[in-house]
Amino acid sequence: MIRTVATKPFSDQKPGTSGLRKKVPVFEQAHYSENFIQSIFDALDGYRGKTLVIGGDGRYYNREVIQKALRIAAANGFGKVMVGQGGILSTPAASNIIRKYKAFGGIILSASHNPGGPHEDFGIKYNAENGGPAPEKLTDAIFAKSKAIKEYRISDAGEIDIDTLGTSRIEDMTVEVIDPVKDYAELMESLFDFEALRKLFKSGFRMAFDSMHAVTGPYGKEILENRLGAPEGTCRNFKPLPDFGGHHPDPNLVHAKALYDDVMSASGPDFGAASDGDGDRNMIVGKGMFVTPSDSLALLAANAKLAPAYAKGIAGVARSMPTSAAADRVAEKIGVDCYETPTGWKFFGNLLDAGKVTLCGEESFGTGSNHVREKDGLWAVLFWLNVIAARGESVKDIVTKHWATYGRNYYSRHDYEEVESEKADALMRDLRAKLPSLPGTRVRGLTVAKADDFAYHDPVDGSVSEHQGIRVMFEGGARVVFRLSGTGTSGATLRVYMEHYEPDAAKHCIDTQEALADLIAAAEDIAGIRKHTGRDKPSVIT
Ligand code: VG1
Ligand code: CO
């Protein structure tokens, strides 16, 4: 039976960079999750009888919210829900299912790289029929509905079995439990040269793939070990756990340090890769060479033709504004357009749908292409393997040669986490007020050429997104970017991004933090980070 439940709005259901993310106890409040899911449906039109995809990264509270979402979807008139077995779907796999089966949209449950557990993070995100995160217009509409909601509709059906493949019913809606891995593995097989990858592993090439006890475990096992013949043991931490083993499922030099150290050791594997909570991020490490995500995008663009899916060339490249301009140089050389978008994958959707770009990337360990409408961790790893197999060279050689051809964009991000919100807001406010007076001033031997608050004009639908980060550009091409994170769940996180271009190959072996020392000091001088936040160093450096 369908019940209509009276409820009151919560004022804090504004989706951030990637959906609504809060601590688990916030989602556990009576009606909280139900309100948000009903608000999503209230902001949509024309879904009656259509298909919805539901899946998540397996974190704590995933199963509970899936049960609620199924019952609310049935009560709102969806014809069918496709749900990943055990409630599991990686973010890129969910995007693929939406596209492949022409679903109306999907609900992805994840807080990505944030920790999981009873007192950690949870998240709910809506993806549209193109398989991509809801654009700002839709997230604004969802937020507006959440502030006015008076009731939600829910079926009183009992617990639904989401662990057995096959179909069942709730009210008039079909529930189909699907294999979360199969369609995704087939998609990867259609993009890359699996035969060459099998040969690579057969030849003794050693790799470690760290799933960080998050969602890519089963995907990595099936693709790398079962289909590509990589030896057992290639996949590490492959069992998804609701609390990710107590760690941050964030593939970077801080949280995936053990993998990094292993690849760098003499007896360690030739190649290392890791993915995040929901499987859309990737970290790439070769022996003696960590590949920054910004460089990775540029390198994949430069080598795209080596992968069967991109053999005819790419239409264009897009990167988020804080991502380094390494990809811009490749785009220029191969004669394709390069777009600069605000942070967050939702801004790439229009460019991909319009066929303006093929590859996209963010400095935050995110890379993807037009094969889905999300960034895709394992896809990036397979792309790298394809490039390595085709070139027959090590990661280190491939990267060094790339820098010699295009120059090197030294790049780093400094995060100041859990700063008091008022303090972080004051820092940004002061910085904004200072913008007009910055050009022409000298800081640490650098002259400010331009300073602005980044606004994006979407070339496809004409929409404008303002206040997407403060950019300070120096003469000679170096820059510093300041913005506040839109994915955190406690206090504010200040992100400071530094970039400096070095064309001279003789200067490419300098340590990154050393190469950026003047810019790091300039960022402090300009923004007064210490004075505002009371912090004398960042909490995470990537
Ligand atoms: C961060 C990253 C951004 C990424 C977003 C979602 O956002 O900087 O590049 O798209 O996380 O990634 P923010 O607003 O905290 O800087 V994920 O893997 O959480 O879906
Ligand atoms: Co993620």
PDB file of C-alpha atoms in Angstrom, residues 200-355:
ATOM      1  CA  LEU A 200      51.688  -7.346 -21.202  1.00  0.00           C
ATOM      2  CA  PHE A 201      50.797  -9.321 -18.073  1.00  0.00           C
ATOM      3  CA  LYS A 202      52.027 -12.560 -19.639  1.00  0.00           C
ATOM      4  CA  SER A 203      55.402 -10.941 -20.281  1.00  0.00           C
ATOM      5  CA  GLY A 204      55.847 -10.492 -16.518  1.00  0.00           C
ATOM      6  CA  PHE A 205      54.734  -6.868 -16.132  1.00  0.00           C
ATOM      7  CA  ARG A 206      53.803  -6.455 -12.467  1.00  0.00           C
ATOM      8  CA  MET A 207      51.043  -4.219 -11.256  1.00  0.00           C
ATOM      9  CA  ALA A 208      49.245  -3.466  -7.989  1.00  0.00           C
ATOM     10  CA  PHE A 209      45.710  -2.116  -7.965  1.00  0.00           C
ATOM     11  CA  ASP A 210      44.557  -0.826  -4.581  1.00  0.00           C
ATOM     12  CA  SER A 211      40.772  -0.583  -4.218  1.00  0.00           C
ATOM     13  CA  MET A 212      41.147   0.842  -0.706  1.00  0.00           C
ATOM     14  CA  HIS A 213      38.369  -1.506   0.528  1.00  0.00           C
ATOM     15  CA  ALA A 214      35.931   0.423  -1.616  1.00  0.00           C
ATOM     16  CA  VAL A 215      33.705  -0.227  -4.586  1.00  0.00           C
ATOM     17  CA  THR A 216      36.255  -1.039  -7.329  1.00  0.00           C
ATOM     18  CA  GLY A 217      37.337  -4.284  -5.637  1.00  0.00           C
ATOM     19  CA  PRO A 218      34.986  -6.566  -7.600  1.00  0.00           C
ATOM     20  CA  TYR A 219      35.545  -4.577 -10.811  1.00  0.00           C
ATOM     21  CA  GLY A 220      39.330  -4.822 -10.516  1.00  0.00           C
ATOM     22  CA  LYS A 221      39.214  -8.555  -9.739  1.00  0.00           C
ATOM     23  CA  GLU A 222      37.009  -9.315 -12.747  1.00  0.00           C
ATOM     24  CA  ILE A 223      38.797  -7.114 -15.259  1.00  0.00           C
ATOM     25  CA  LEU A 224      42.452  -7.264 -14.223  1.00  0.00           C
ATOM     26  CA  GLU A 225      42.743 -10.761 -12.806  1.00  0.00           C
ATOM     27  CA  ASN A 226      39.940 -12.718 -14.510  1.00  0.00           C
ATOM     28  CA  ARG A 227      39.760 -11.157 -17.955  1.00  0.00           C
ATOM     29  CA  LEU A 228      43.312  -9.855 -18.393  1.00  0.00           C
ATOM     30  CA  GLY A 229      45.147 -12.646 -16.619  1.00  0.00           C
ATOM     31  CA  ALA A 230      47.063 -10.489 -14.156  1.00  0.00           C
ATOM     32  CA  PRO A 231      48.310 -12.766 -11.350  1.00  0.00           C
ATOM     33  CA  GLU A 232      46.246 -13.186  -8.226  1.00  0.00           C
ATOM     34  CA  GLY A 233      47.420 -10.619  -5.711  1.00  0.00           C
ATOM     35  CA  THR A 234      47.461  -7.830  -8.304  1.00  0.00           C
ATOM     36  CA  CYS A 235      44.291  -6.502  -6.658  1.00  0.00           C
ATOM     37  CA  ARG A 236      44.766  -5.316  -3.097  1.00  0.00           C
ATOM     38  CA  ASN A 237      42.211  -4.319  -0.472  1.00  0.00           C
ATOM     39  CA  PHE A 238      39.571  -5.559  -2.907  1.00  0.00           C
ATOM     40  CA  LYS A 239      36.864  -6.439  -0.413  1.00  0.00           C
ATOM     41  CA  PRO A 240      34.451  -3.506  -0.106  1.00  0.00           C
ATOM     42  CA  LEU A 241      33.873  -2.674   3.576  1.00  0.00           C
ATOM     43  CA  PRO A 242      31.203  -0.329   5.006  1.00  0.00           C
ATOM     44  CA  ASP A 243      33.909   1.673   6.784  1.00  0.00           C
ATOM     45  CA  PHE A 244      36.670   1.144   4.176  1.00  0.00           C
ATOM     46  CA  GLY A 245      38.740  -0.538   6.878  1.00  0.00           C
ATOM     47  CA  GLY A 246      38.740   2.703   8.872  1.00  0.00           C
ATOM     48  CA  HIS A 247      40.699   4.600   6.197  1.00  0.00           C
ATOM     49  CA  HIS A 248      39.981   7.469   3.806  1.00  0.00           C
ATOM     50  CA  PRO A 249      39.250   5.801   0.453  1.00  0.00           C
ATOM     51  CA  ASP A 250      41.088   8.670  -1.210  1.00  0.00           C
ATOM     52  CA  PRO A 251      43.774   7.672  -3.721  1.00  0.00           C
ATOM     53  CA  ASN A 252      46.497  10.247  -3.211  1.00  0.00           C
ATOM     54  CA  LEU A 253      50.000  10.443  -1.800  1.00  0.00           C
ATOM     55  CA  VAL A 254      48.699  10.715   1.758  1.00  0.00           C
ATOM     56  CA  HIS A 255      46.055   7.991   1.895  1.00  0.00           C
ATOM     57  CA  ALA A 256      47.567   5.591  -0.650  1.00  0.00           C
ATOM     58  CA  LYS A 257      51.111   6.053   0.637  1.00  0.00           C
ATOM     59  CA  ALA A 258      51.693   2.324   1.209  1.00  0.00           C
ATOM     60  CA  LEU A 259      51.047   1.603  -2.462  1.00  0.00           C
ATOM     61  CA  TYR A 260      53.292   4.476  -3.507  1.00  0.00           C
ATOM     62  CA  ASP A 261      56.121   3.285  -1.261  1.00  0.00           C
ATOM     63  CA  ASP A 262      55.790  -0.259  -2.579  1.00  0.00           C
ATOM     64  CA  VAL A 263      55.998   0.800  -6.238  1.00  0.00           C
ATOM     65  CA  MET A 264      58.992   2.995  -5.446  1.00  0.00           C
ATOM     66  CA  SER A 265      60.856   0.155  -3.720  1.00  0.00           C
ATOM     67  CA  ALA A 266      63.325  -1.942  -5.732  1.00  0.00           C
ATOM     68  CA  SER A 267      61.339  -5.173  -5.350  1.00  0.00           C
ATOM     69  CA  GLY A 268      57.912  -3.580  -5.785  1.00  0.00           C
ATOM     70  CA  PRO A 269      55.661  -3.758  -8.859  1.00  0.00           C
ATOM     71  CA  ASP A 270      56.335  -1.834 -12.089  1.00  0.00           C
ATOM     72  CA  PHE A 271      53.068   0.009 -11.932  1.00  0.00           C
ATOM     73  CA  GLY A 272      50.614   1.003  -9.208  1.00  0.00           C
ATOM     74  CA  ALA A 273      47.100   2.374  -9.314  1.00  0.00           C
ATOM     75  CA  ALA A 274      44.373   3.099  -6.802  1.00  0.00           C
ATOM     76  CA  SER A 275      40.761   4.200  -6.858  1.00  0.00           C
ATOM     77  CA  ASP A 276      38.427   5.969  -4.429  1.00  0.00           C
ATOM     78  CA  GLY A 277      35.246   5.116  -2.490  1.00  0.00           C
ATOM     79  CA  ASP A 278      32.887   5.203  -5.466  1.00  0.00           C
ATOM     80  CA  GLY A 279      35.397   4.257  -8.165  1.00  0.00           C
ATOM     81  CA  ASP A 280      35.549   7.476 -10.142  1.00  0.00           C
ATOM     82  CA  ARG A 281      39.029   8.639  -9.095  1.00  0.00           C
ATOM     83  CA  ASN A 282      42.402   7.200 -10.041  1.00  0.00           C
ATOM     84  CA  MET A 283      45.976   7.487  -8.900  1.00  0.00           C
ATOM     85  CA  ILE A 284      48.767   6.424 -11.262  1.00  0.00           C
ATOM     86  CA  VAL A 285      52.291   5.588 -10.087  1.00  0.00           C
ATOM     87  CA  GLY A 286      55.134   4.173 -12.173  1.00  0.00           C
ATOM     88  CA  LYS A 287      58.459   3.076 -10.797  1.00  0.00           C
ATOM     89  CA  GLY A 288      60.350   6.251  -9.962  1.00  0.00           C
ATOM     90  CA  MET A 289      57.506   8.423 -11.232  1.00  0.00           C
ATOM     91  CA  PHE A 290      54.271   9.613  -9.660  1.00  0.00           C
ATOM     92  CA  VAL A 291      51.957  10.966 -12.349  1.00  0.00           C
ATOM     93  CA  THR A 292      50.024  14.063 -11.296  1.00  0.00           C
ATOM     94  CA  PRO A 293      46.363  13.948 -12.351  1.00  0.00           C
ATOM     95  CA  SER A 294      46.829  17.101 -14.439  1.00  0.00           C
ATOM     96  CA  ASP A 295      49.737  15.514 -16.299  1.00  0.00           C
ATOM     97  CA  SER A 296      47.771  12.284 -16.656  1.00  0.00           C
ATOM     98  CA  LEU A 297      45.034  14.081 -18.594  1.00  0.00           C
ATOM     99  CA  ALA A 298      47.628  15.682 -20.868  1.00  0.00           C
ATOM    100  CA  LEU A 299      49.453  12.388 -21.390  1.00  0.00           C
ATOM    101  CA  LEU A 300      46.289  10.461 -22.205  1.00  0.00           C
ATOM    102  CA  ALA A 301      45.268  13.185 -24.661  1.00  0.00           C
ATOM    103  CA  ALA A 302      48.688  13.051 -26.341  1.00  0.00           C
ATOM    104  CA  ASN A 303      48.602   9.229 -26.552  1.00  0.00           C
ATOM    105  CA  ALA A 304      44.875   8.744 -27.142  1.00  0.00           C
ATOM    106  CA  LYS A 305      45.283   7.260 -30.602  1.00  0.00           C
ATOM    107  CA  LEU A 306      47.029   4.234 -29.102  1.00  0.00           C
ATOM    108  CA  ALA A 307      43.732   3.048 -27.575  1.00  0.00           C
ATOM    109  CA  PRO A 308      41.229   1.506 -30.022  1.00  0.00           C
ATOM    110  CA  ALA A 309      38.333   3.676 -28.760  1.00  0.00           C
ATOM    111  CA  TYR A 310      40.180   6.901 -29.560  1.00  0.00           C
ATOM    112  CA  ALA A 311      42.207   5.712 -32.565  1.00  0.00           C
ATOM    113  CA  LYS A 312      40.513   8.213 -34.875  1.00  0.00           C
ATOM    114  CA  GLY A 313      41.552  11.082 -32.624  1.00  0.00           C
ATOM    115  CA  ILE A 314      39.794  13.150 -30.000  1.00  0.00           C
ATOM    116  CA  ALA A 315      37.312  15.975 -30.582  1.00  0.00           C
ATOM    117  CA  GLY A 316      38.606  18.174 -27.772  1.00  0.00           C
ATOM    118  CA  VAL A 317      39.698  18.273 -24.139  1.00  0.00           C
ATOM    119  CA  ALA A 318      38.127  19.851 -21.062  1.00  0.00           C
ATOM    120  CA  ARG A 319      39.660  20.444 -17.669  1.00  0.00           C
ATOM    121  CA  SER A 320      38.408  22.083 -14.512  1.00  0.00           C
ATOM    122  CA  MET A 321      39.780  25.564 -13.918  1.00  0.00           C
ATOM    123  CA  PRO A 322      42.147  24.648 -11.044  1.00  0.00           C
ATOM    124  CA  THR A 323      43.615  21.764 -13.099  1.00  0.00           C
ATOM    125  CA  SER A 324      46.998  22.597 -14.634  1.00  0.00           C
ATOM    126  CA  ALA A 325      47.258  23.780 -18.217  1.00  0.00           C
ATOM    127  CA  ALA A 326      49.346  20.762 -19.280  1.00  0.00           C
ATOM    128  CA  ALA A 327      46.411  19.465 -21.355  1.00  0.00           C
ATOM    129  CA  ASP A 328      46.023  22.860 -23.056  1.00  0.00           C
ATOM    130  CA  ARG A 329      49.474  22.451 -24.596  1.00  0.00           C
ATOM    131  CA  VAL A 330      48.593  19.061 -26.011  1.00  0.00           C
ATOM    132  CA  ALA A 331      45.272  20.341 -27.374  1.00  0.00           C
ATOM    133  CA  GLU A 332      47.067  23.198 -29.074  1.00  0.00           C
ATOM    134  CA  LYS A 333      49.603  20.891 -30.649  1.00  0.00           C
ATOM    135  CA  ILE A 334      47.097  18.372 -31.978  1.00  0.00           C
ATOM    136  CA  GLY A 335      44.773  21.164 -33.080  1.00  0.00           C
ATOM    137  CA  VAL A 336      41.677  20.555 -30.933  1.00  0.00           C
ATOM    138  CA  ASP A 337      39.764  22.856 -28.573  1.00  0.00           C
ATOM    139  CA  CYS A 338      40.410  22.927 -24.843  1.00  0.00           C
ATOM    140  CA  TYR A 339      37.674  24.058 -22.436  1.00  0.00           C
ATOM    141  CA  GLU A 340      38.063  25.339 -18.886  1.00  0.00           C
ATOM    142  CA  THR A 341      35.103  24.549 -16.612  1.00  0.00           C
ATOM    143  CA  PRO A 342      34.348  25.024 -12.904  1.00  0.00           C
ATOM    144  CA  THR A 343      35.209  22.235 -10.452  1.00  0.00           C
ATOM    145  CA  GLY A 344      32.851  19.239 -10.577  1.00  0.00           C
ATOM    146  CA  TRP A 345      32.027  16.688 -13.240  1.00  0.00           C
ATOM    147  CA  LYS A 346      28.540  18.101 -13.845  1.00  0.00           C
ATOM    148  CA  PHE A 347      30.059  20.874 -15.968  1.00  0.00           C
ATOM    149  CA  PHE A 348      31.546  18.429 -18.502  1.00  0.00           C
ATOM    150  CA  GLY A 349      28.193  16.843 -19.405  1.00  0.00           C
ATOM    151  CA  ASN A 350      27.073  19.456 -21.935  1.00  0.00           C
ATOM    152  CA  LEU A 351      30.458  19.510 -23.691  1.00  0.00           C
ATOM    153  CA  LEU A 352      30.479  15.704 -23.944  1.00  0.00           C
ATOM    154  CA  ASP A 353      26.845  15.510 -25.095  1.00  0.00           C
ATOM    155  CA  ALA A 354      27.503  18.144 -27.759  1.00  0.00           C
ATOM    156  CA  GLY A 355      30.525  16.209 -29.036  1.00  0.00           C
TER     157      GLY A 355
END
